[in-house]
Short mmCIF file of N, CA and C in Angstrom, two decimals:
data_model
loop_
_atom_site.label_atom_id
_atom_site.label_comp_id
_atom_site.label_asym_id
_atom_site.label_seq_id
_atom_site.Cartn_x
_atom_site.Cartn_y
_atom_site.Cartn_z
N MET M 10 1.07 -0.84 -0.18
CA MET M 10 -0.17 -0.13 -0.23
C MET M 10 0.73 1.43 -0.47
N SER M 11 0.66 1.77 -0.69
CA SER M 11 1.19 2.81 -0.87
C SER M 11 1.07 4.30 0.89
N LYS M 12 2.01 4.23 1.47
CA LYS M 12 1.21 5.17 2.77
C LYS M 12 2.93 6.15 2.86
N LYS M 13 2.35 7.39 3.53
CA LYS M 13 3.37 7.68 4.06
C LYS M 13 2.56 8.25 5.17
N GLU M 14 3.62 7.89 6.39
CA GLU M 14 2.77 7.74 8.01
C GLU M 14 1.44 7.11 7.95
N ASN M 15 1.68 6.13 7.37
CA ASN M 15 0.49 5.16 8.17
C ASN M 15 -0.46 5.99 7.01
N LYS M 16 -0.61 6.46 6.34
CA LYS M 16 -1.70 6.66 5.39
C LYS M 16 -1.65 6.72 4.54
N ILE M 17 -2.94 6.03 3.77
CA ILE M 17 -2.82 6.41 2.14
C ILE M 17 -2.62 6.86 1.31
N MET M 18 -2.14 6.57 0.54
CA MET M 18 -1.67 8.13 -0.56
C MET M 18 -2.98 7.48 -1.58
N VAL M 19 -3.22 8.24 -2.15
CA VAL M 19 -3.65 8.75 -3.89
C VAL M 19 -2.73 9.03 -4.69
N GLU M 20 -2.40 8.53 -5.81
CA GLU M 20 -1.34 8.88 -6.19
C GLU M 20 -2.14 9.34 -8.37
N ARG M 21 -0.58 10.62 -8.66
CA ARG M 21 -1.43 10.44 -10.52
C ARG M 21 -1.02 10.63 -10.87
N GLU M 22 -0.48 10.31 -12.01
CA GLU M 22 0.20 9.57 -13.14
C GLU M 22 -0.61 10.29 -14.39
N THR M 23 0.20 10.53 -15.18
CA THR M 23 -0.63 11.71 -16.74
C THR M 23 -0.22 10.48 -17.79
N PHE M 24 -1.17 10.43 -18.94
CA PHE M 24 -1.49 9.58 -19.40
C PHE M 24 -2.15 10.83 -21.50
N GLU M 25 -2.15 10.19 -22.13
CA GLU M 25 -2.43 11.11 -23.81
C GLU M 25 -3.23 10.74 -24.08
N LYS M 26 -4.11 11.50 -24.72
CA LYS M 26 -5.25 10.62 -25.62
C LYS M 26 -5.45 12.48 -25.97
N ASN M 27 -5.53 11.21 -26.97
CA ASN M 27 -6.00 12.89 -28.64
C ASN M 27 -5.63 13.59 -28.73
N GLY M 28 -4.11 14.04 -28.81
CA GLY M 28 -2.78 14.34 -28.00
C GLY M 28 -3.37 16.00 -26.74
N LYS M 29 -3.78 15.20 -26.09
CA LYS M 29 -3.69 15.79 -25.22
C LYS M 29 -3.40 15.01 -23.24
N THR M 30 -2.71 16.17 -22.56
CA THR M 30 -2.36 14.78 -21.15
C THR M 30 -3.16 15.10 -20.37
N TYR M 31 -3.50 13.99 -19.45
CA TYR M 31 -4.44 13.68 -18.66
C TYR M 31 -3.69 13.09 -16.88
N PHE M 32 -4.59 13.17 -16.08
CA PHE M 32 -4.12 12.82 -15.00
C PHE M 32 -5.19 11.27 -14.51
N SER M 33 -4.09 10.15 -14.90
CA SER M 33 -5.23 8.77 -14.07
C SER M 33 -5.36 8.48 -12.68
N TYR M 34 -5.24 8.49 -11.57
CA TYR M 34 -5.47 8.61 -10.37
C TYR M 34 -5.71 6.49 -9.59
N PHE M 35 -5.17 6.74 -8.66
CA PHE M 35 -4.95 5.54 -8.00
C PHE M 35 -4.14 5.57 -6.84
N ILE M 36 -4.29 4.22 -6.30
CA ILE M 36 -3.79 3.86 -4.70
C ILE M 36 -3.12 2.58 -5.75
N LYS M 37 -1.77 2.33 -5.10
CA LYS M 37 -0.77 1.30 -5.21
C LYS M 37 -0.44 0.16 -4.46
N GLY M 38 -0.75 -1.20 -3.92
CA GLY M 38 -1.16 -1.82 -2.79
C GLY M 38 -0.32 -3.68 -3.30
N ASN M 39 -0.58 -4.43 -1.91
CA ASN M 39 -0.03 -5.83 -2.14
C ASN M 39 -1.25 -5.78 -1.38
N ILE M 40 -1.43 -7.05 -2.11
CA ILE M 40 -2.85 -8.54 -1.79
C ILE M 40 -2.17 -9.98 -1.38
N ARG M 41 -1.55 -10.30 -0.81
CA ARG M 41 -1.17 -11.90 -0.80
C ARG M 41 -0.15 -12.08 -1.78
N GLY M 42 0.40 -11.05 -1.33
CA GLY M 42 1.25 -11.43 -2.68
C GLY M 42 1.18 -10.49 -4.20
N LYS M 43 0.13 -10.73 -4.32
CA LYS M 43 0.27 -9.30 -5.70
C LYS M 43 0.15 -7.75 -6.04
N ASP M 44 0.84 -7.41 -7.16
CA ASP M 44 0.74 -5.92 -7.20
C ASP M 44 -0.29 -5.39 -7.29
N ILE M 45 -1.31 -4.64 -6.76
CA ILE M 45 -2.75 -4.15 -7.70
C ILE M 45 -2.59 -2.30 -7.63
N LYS M 46 -3.65 -2.10 -8.70
CA LYS M 46 -3.29 -0.14 -8.09
C LYS M 46 -5.05 -0.83 -8.29
N VAL M 47 -5.80 0.87 -8.31
CA VAL M 47 -7.06 0.50 -7.58
C VAL M 47 -7.22 2.10 -8.19
N ALA M 48 -7.97 2.02 -9.14
CA ALA M 48 -8.79 3.15 -9.97
C ALA M 48 -9.57 4.18 -8.89
N ILE M 49 -9.37 5.11 -9.25
CA ILE M 49 -10.01 6.34 -8.54
C ILE M 49 -10.63 7.49 -8.73
N VAL M 50 -12.01 7.78 -9.46
CA VAL M 50 -12.09 8.71 -10.00
C VAL M 50 -13.17 10.07 -9.23
N PRO M 51 -13.26 11.10 -9.64
CA PRO M 51 -14.30 11.56 -9.22
C PRO M 51 -15.80 11.96 -9.03
N PRO M 52 -16.80 11.88 -8.48
CA PRO M 52 -17.95 11.66 -8.37
C PRO M 52 -18.61 11.92 -9.76
N ASP M 53 -17.63 12.99 -10.60
CA ASP M 53 -18.29 12.90 -11.46
C ASP M 53 -17.90 14.20 -13.00
N ARG M 54 -17.87 14.46 -14.13
CA ARG M 54 -16.26 14.70 -14.50
C ARG M 54 -16.07 15.50 -14.34
N GLY M 55 -17.05 16.78 -13.25
CA GLY M 55 -16.11 18.52 -13.44
C GLY M 55 -15.51 18.02 -12.75
N GLY M 56 -15.18 16.48 -11.26
CA GLY M 56 -14.54 17.03 -10.34
C GLY M 56 -13.02 16.35 -10.46
N TYR M 57 -12.43 16.42 -11.87
CA TYR M 57 -11.54 16.35 -11.88
C TYR M 57 -10.43 17.91 -12.66
N ALA M 58 -10.80 19.64 -12.12
CA ALA M 58 -10.86 19.68 -12.16
C ALA M 58 -10.87 20.66 -10.80
N VAL M 59 -11.70 20.39 -9.53
CA VAL M 59 -11.77 19.96 -8.39
C VAL M 59 -10.16 19.12 -8.42
N LEU M 60 -9.94 17.86 -8.91
CA LEU M 60 -8.97 17.31 -8.24
C LEU M 60 -7.48 17.92 -8.97
N ASP M 61 -7.49 18.33 -9.25
CA ASP M 61 -6.38 19.07 -10.26
C ASP M 61 -5.82 20.40 -9.11
N ILE M 62 -6.87 20.84 -8.30
CA ILE M 62 -6.91 21.47 -7.35
C ILE M 62 -6.26 21.60 -6.08
N VAL M 63 -7.15 20.14 -5.88
CA VAL M 63 -6.47 19.69 -4.49
C VAL M 63 -4.93 18.87 -4.46
N PHE M 64 -4.72 18.50 -5.79
CA PHE M 64 -3.44 17.75 -5.55
C PHE M 64 -2.28 19.30 -6.19
N GLY M 65 -2.71 20.25 -6.55
CA GLY M 65 -2.08 21.41 -6.88
C GLY M 65 -0.57 20.91 -8.06
N ASN M 66 0.46 21.16 -7.36
CA ASN M 66 1.87 20.51 -7.87
C ASN M 66 2.27 19.13 -7.54
N GLU M 67 1.77 18.56 -7.00
CA GLU M 67 1.91 17.23 -5.36
C GLU M 67 1.43 16.34 -6.81
N MET M 68 2.05 14.97 -6.81
CA MET M 68 1.95 13.90 -7.55
C MET M 68 1.11 12.52 -6.81
N GLN M 69 0.49 13.68 -5.47
CA GLN M 69 0.08 12.18 -4.28
C GLN M 69 -0.47 13.16 -3.69
N ALA M 70 -1.52 12.52 -2.88
CA ALA M 70 -2.72 13.53 -2.06
C ALA M 70 -3.19 12.05 -0.99
N GLU M 71 -3.65 12.07 0.16
CA GLU M 71 -3.80 11.16 1.67
C GLU M 71 -5.47 11.17 1.02
N LEU M 72 -5.79 9.81 1.29
CA LEU M 72 -7.15 9.12 0.90
C LEU M 72 -7.38 9.54 2.43
N VAL M 73 -8.79 10.07 2.41
CA VAL M 73 -9.53 10.48 3.31
C VAL M 73 -11.10 9.90 3.23
N VAL M 74 -10.54 8.39 4.49
CA VAL M 74 -11.89 7.26 4.88
C VAL M 74 -13.13 8.18 5.57
N ASN M 75 -14.27 8.16 5.24
CA ASN M 75 -15.38 8.48 6.22
C ASN M 75 -16.63 6.96 6.10
N PRO M 76 -16.62 6.48 7.79
CA PRO M 76 -17.87 4.68 8.09
C PRO M 76 -18.87 5.79 8.11
N TYR M 77 -19.53 5.10 7.44
CA TYR M 77 -20.84 5.67 7.90
C TYR M 77 -22.15 4.36 8.27
N GLU M 78 -23.13 5.10 8.80
CA GLU M 78 -24.00 3.35 8.84
C GLU M 78 -25.63 4.12 8.96
N ILE M 79 -26.33 3.36 8.03
CA ILE M 79 -27.97 3.84 7.95
C ILE M 79 -28.73 2.67 8.18
N LYS M 80 -29.89 3.07 8.87
CA LYS M 80 -30.43 1.96 8.96
C LYS M 80 -31.95 2.42 8.49
N ASP M 81 -32.52 0.97 7.53
CA ASP M 81 -33.24 1.47 7.35
C ASP M 81 -34.04 0.69 8.50
N ASP M 82 -35.33 1.65 8.35
CA ASP M 82 -36.57 1.52 9.29
C ASP M 82 -37.68 0.59 8.94
N ALA M 83 -37.84 0.44 7.80
CA ALA M 83 -38.59 -0.86 7.39
C ALA M 83 -38.32 -2.53 7.65
N THR M 84 -37.28 -2.32 7.28
CA THR M 84 -36.70 -4.65 7.70
C THR M 84 -35.69 -3.99 9.18
N GLY M 85 -35.24 -2.78 9.35
CA GLY M 85 -34.46 -2.87 11.72
C GLY M 85 -32.71 -2.48 10.60
N ASN M 86 -32.79 -3.47 8.95
CA ASN M 86 -31.76 -3.33 8.32
C ASN M 86 -30.66 -2.66 8.73
N VAL M 87 -29.34 -2.37 9.02
CA VAL M 87 -28.25 -1.64 9.59
C VAL M 87 -26.85 -1.77 7.94
N ILE M 88 -27.37 -1.22 7.00
CA ILE M 88 -26.36 -0.69 5.20
C ILE M 88 -24.65 -0.12 6.28
N LYS M 89 -23.78 -0.45 6.29
CA LYS M 89 -22.49 0.39 6.28
C LYS M 89 -21.73 -0.34 4.95
N GLY M 90 -20.62 1.32 4.92
CA GLY M 90 -20.35 1.99 4.35
C GLY M 90 -18.94 2.60 4.32
N ASN M 91 -18.03 2.96 3.95
CA ASN M 91 -17.22 4.38 3.33
C ASN M 91 -17.56 5.27 2.35
N THR M 92 -17.27 6.71 2.51
CA THR M 92 -17.00 7.53 1.78
C THR M 92 -15.26 8.10 1.47
N TYR M 93 -15.52 8.37 0.27
CA TYR M 93 -13.83 8.04 0.44
C TYR M 93 -13.83 10.04 -0.26
N ALA M 94 -12.12 10.57 0.16
CA ALA M 94 -12.16 12.11 -0.56
C ALA M 94 -10.68 11.95 -0.58
N VAL M 95 -9.92 12.29 -1.45
CA VAL M 95 -8.55 12.93 -1.33
C VAL M 95 -8.81 14.68 -0.72
N ARG M 96 -7.36 14.46 -0.14
CA ARG M 96 -7.27 15.78 0.70
C ARG M 96 -5.37 16.29 1.26
N THR M 97 -5.64 17.35 0.84
CA THR M 97 -3.83 17.86 0.81
C THR M 97 -4.11 19.96 1.55
N THR M 98 -3.34 19.79 2.23
CA THR M 98 -2.87 21.31 3.14
C THR M 98 -1.78 21.67 2.50
N ASP M 99 -1.84 23.36 1.85
CA ASP M 99 -0.87 23.56 1.74
C ASP M 99 0.58 24.31 2.27
N GLU M 100 0.77 24.92 2.33
CA GLU M 100 2.00 25.49 3.14
C GLU M 100 1.36 27.10 3.78
N ASN M 101 0.78 27.20 3.42
CA ASN M 101 -0.34 27.82 4.43
C ASN M 101 -1.20 27.45 5.40
N GLY M 102 -1.45 26.41 5.37
CA GLY M 102 -2.84 25.76 6.18
C GLY M 102 -3.69 25.44 5.46
N GLU M 103 -4.25 26.13 4.75
CA GLU M 103 -4.79 25.75 4.10
C GLU M 103 -5.59 24.09 3.38
N THR M 104 -6.68 23.77 3.13
CA THR M 104 -6.82 22.10 3.60
C THR M 104 -7.91 21.62 2.34
N TYR M 105 -6.87 21.73 1.16
CA TYR M 105 -7.99 21.32 -0.06
C TYR M 105 -9.11 19.87 0.05
N GLU M 106 -9.51 19.30 -0.85
CA GLU M 106 -10.54 18.51 -0.32
C GLU M 106 -11.20 18.02 -1.52
N CYS M 107 -11.65 16.27 -2.63
CA CYS M 107 -12.66 16.82 -3.35
C CYS M 107 -12.79 14.91 -2.71
N ASN M 108 -14.32 14.67 -3.12
CA ASN M 108 -14.79 13.83 -2.87
C ASN M 108 -14.05 12.44 -4.40
N VAL M 109 -14.11 11.83 -3.59
CA VAL M 109 -13.58 10.15 -4.88
C VAL M 109 -14.67 9.00 -4.80
N LYS M 110 -14.49 8.17 -5.78
CA LYS M 110 -14.95 6.79 -5.17
C LYS M 110 -14.24 5.76 -6.20
N PRO M 111 -14.06 4.36 -5.72
CA PRO M 111 -13.69 3.43 -6.88
C PRO M 111 -14.14 3.79 -7.99
N PHE M 112 -13.29 3.66 -9.44
CA PHE M 112 -13.92 3.64 -10.75
C PHE M 112 -15.42 2.12 -11.05
N ARG M 113 -14.40 0.94 -10.83
CA ARG M 113 -15.20 0.07 -10.62
C ARG M 113 -15.74 -0.72 -9.94
N ASN M 114 -16.09 -1.73 -10.17
CA ASN M 114 -16.52 -2.67 -8.45
C ASN M 114 -15.47 -3.65 -7.89
N SER M 115 -14.73 -3.90 -9.30
CA SER M 115 -13.56 -4.51 -8.92
C SER M 115 -12.82 -3.65 -8.02
N ASP M 116 -13.02 -2.52 -8.21
CA ASP M 116 -11.52 -1.64 -7.53
C ASP M 116 -11.91 -1.19 -5.50
N LYS M 117 -13.73 -1.21 -6.29
CA LYS M 117 -14.01 -0.74 -4.60
C LYS M 117 -13.83 -2.46 -4.40
N MET M 118 -14.20 -3.42 -4.52
CA MET M 118 -13.55 -4.77 -4.16
C MET M 118 -12.11 -4.44 -3.33
N LEU M 119 -10.93 -4.15 -4.42
CA LEU M 119 -9.81 -4.54 -4.51
C LEU M 119 -9.83 -3.33 -3.13
N LEU M 120 -10.20 -2.49 -2.75
CA LEU M 120 -9.50 -0.87 -2.05
C LEU M 120 -10.40 -1.71 -0.73
N ASN M 121 -11.82 -2.54 -0.43
CA ASN M 121 -12.36 -3.09 0.63
C ASN M 121 -10.80 -4.21 1.01
N MET M 122 -10.50 -4.71 0.24
CA MET M 122 -9.43 -5.83 0.96
C MET M 122 -8.32 -5.09 1.47
N LEU M 123 -7.62 -3.83 0.88
CA LEU M 123 -6.79 -3.21 1.45
C LEU M 123 -6.61 -2.46 2.42
N MET M 124 -7.90 -2.37 2.88
CA MET M 124 -7.89 -1.20 4.31
C MET M 124 -8.01 -2.51 4.99
N ARG M 125 -8.15 -3.99 5.04
CA ARG M 125 -8.84 -4.55 5.68
C ARG M 125 -7.20 -4.48 6.95
#
């Protein structure tokens, strides 16, 4: 797992498509001896501009995990899960944050395995 001071870090790297340069966002890790890469995306396409601001000139940012529980009043079942965001703090102490989510269902499964 890409960690900095025991924190999970989201990294980014550039790729080219149709002559333009973009960033992809991911978490690297190792599960049962297998290197994996979990793709991370913003909740909507406009979120890429927000991620650019959060990352600034850096190539990694801290993953923030927010657990939640919702109780279904009709059944009494409790649904548990996590929401995710990336966060950085600049040299002036200003904090920047953007919600993110695993790209595919398989990325969600890998992220859950990494967090055990």
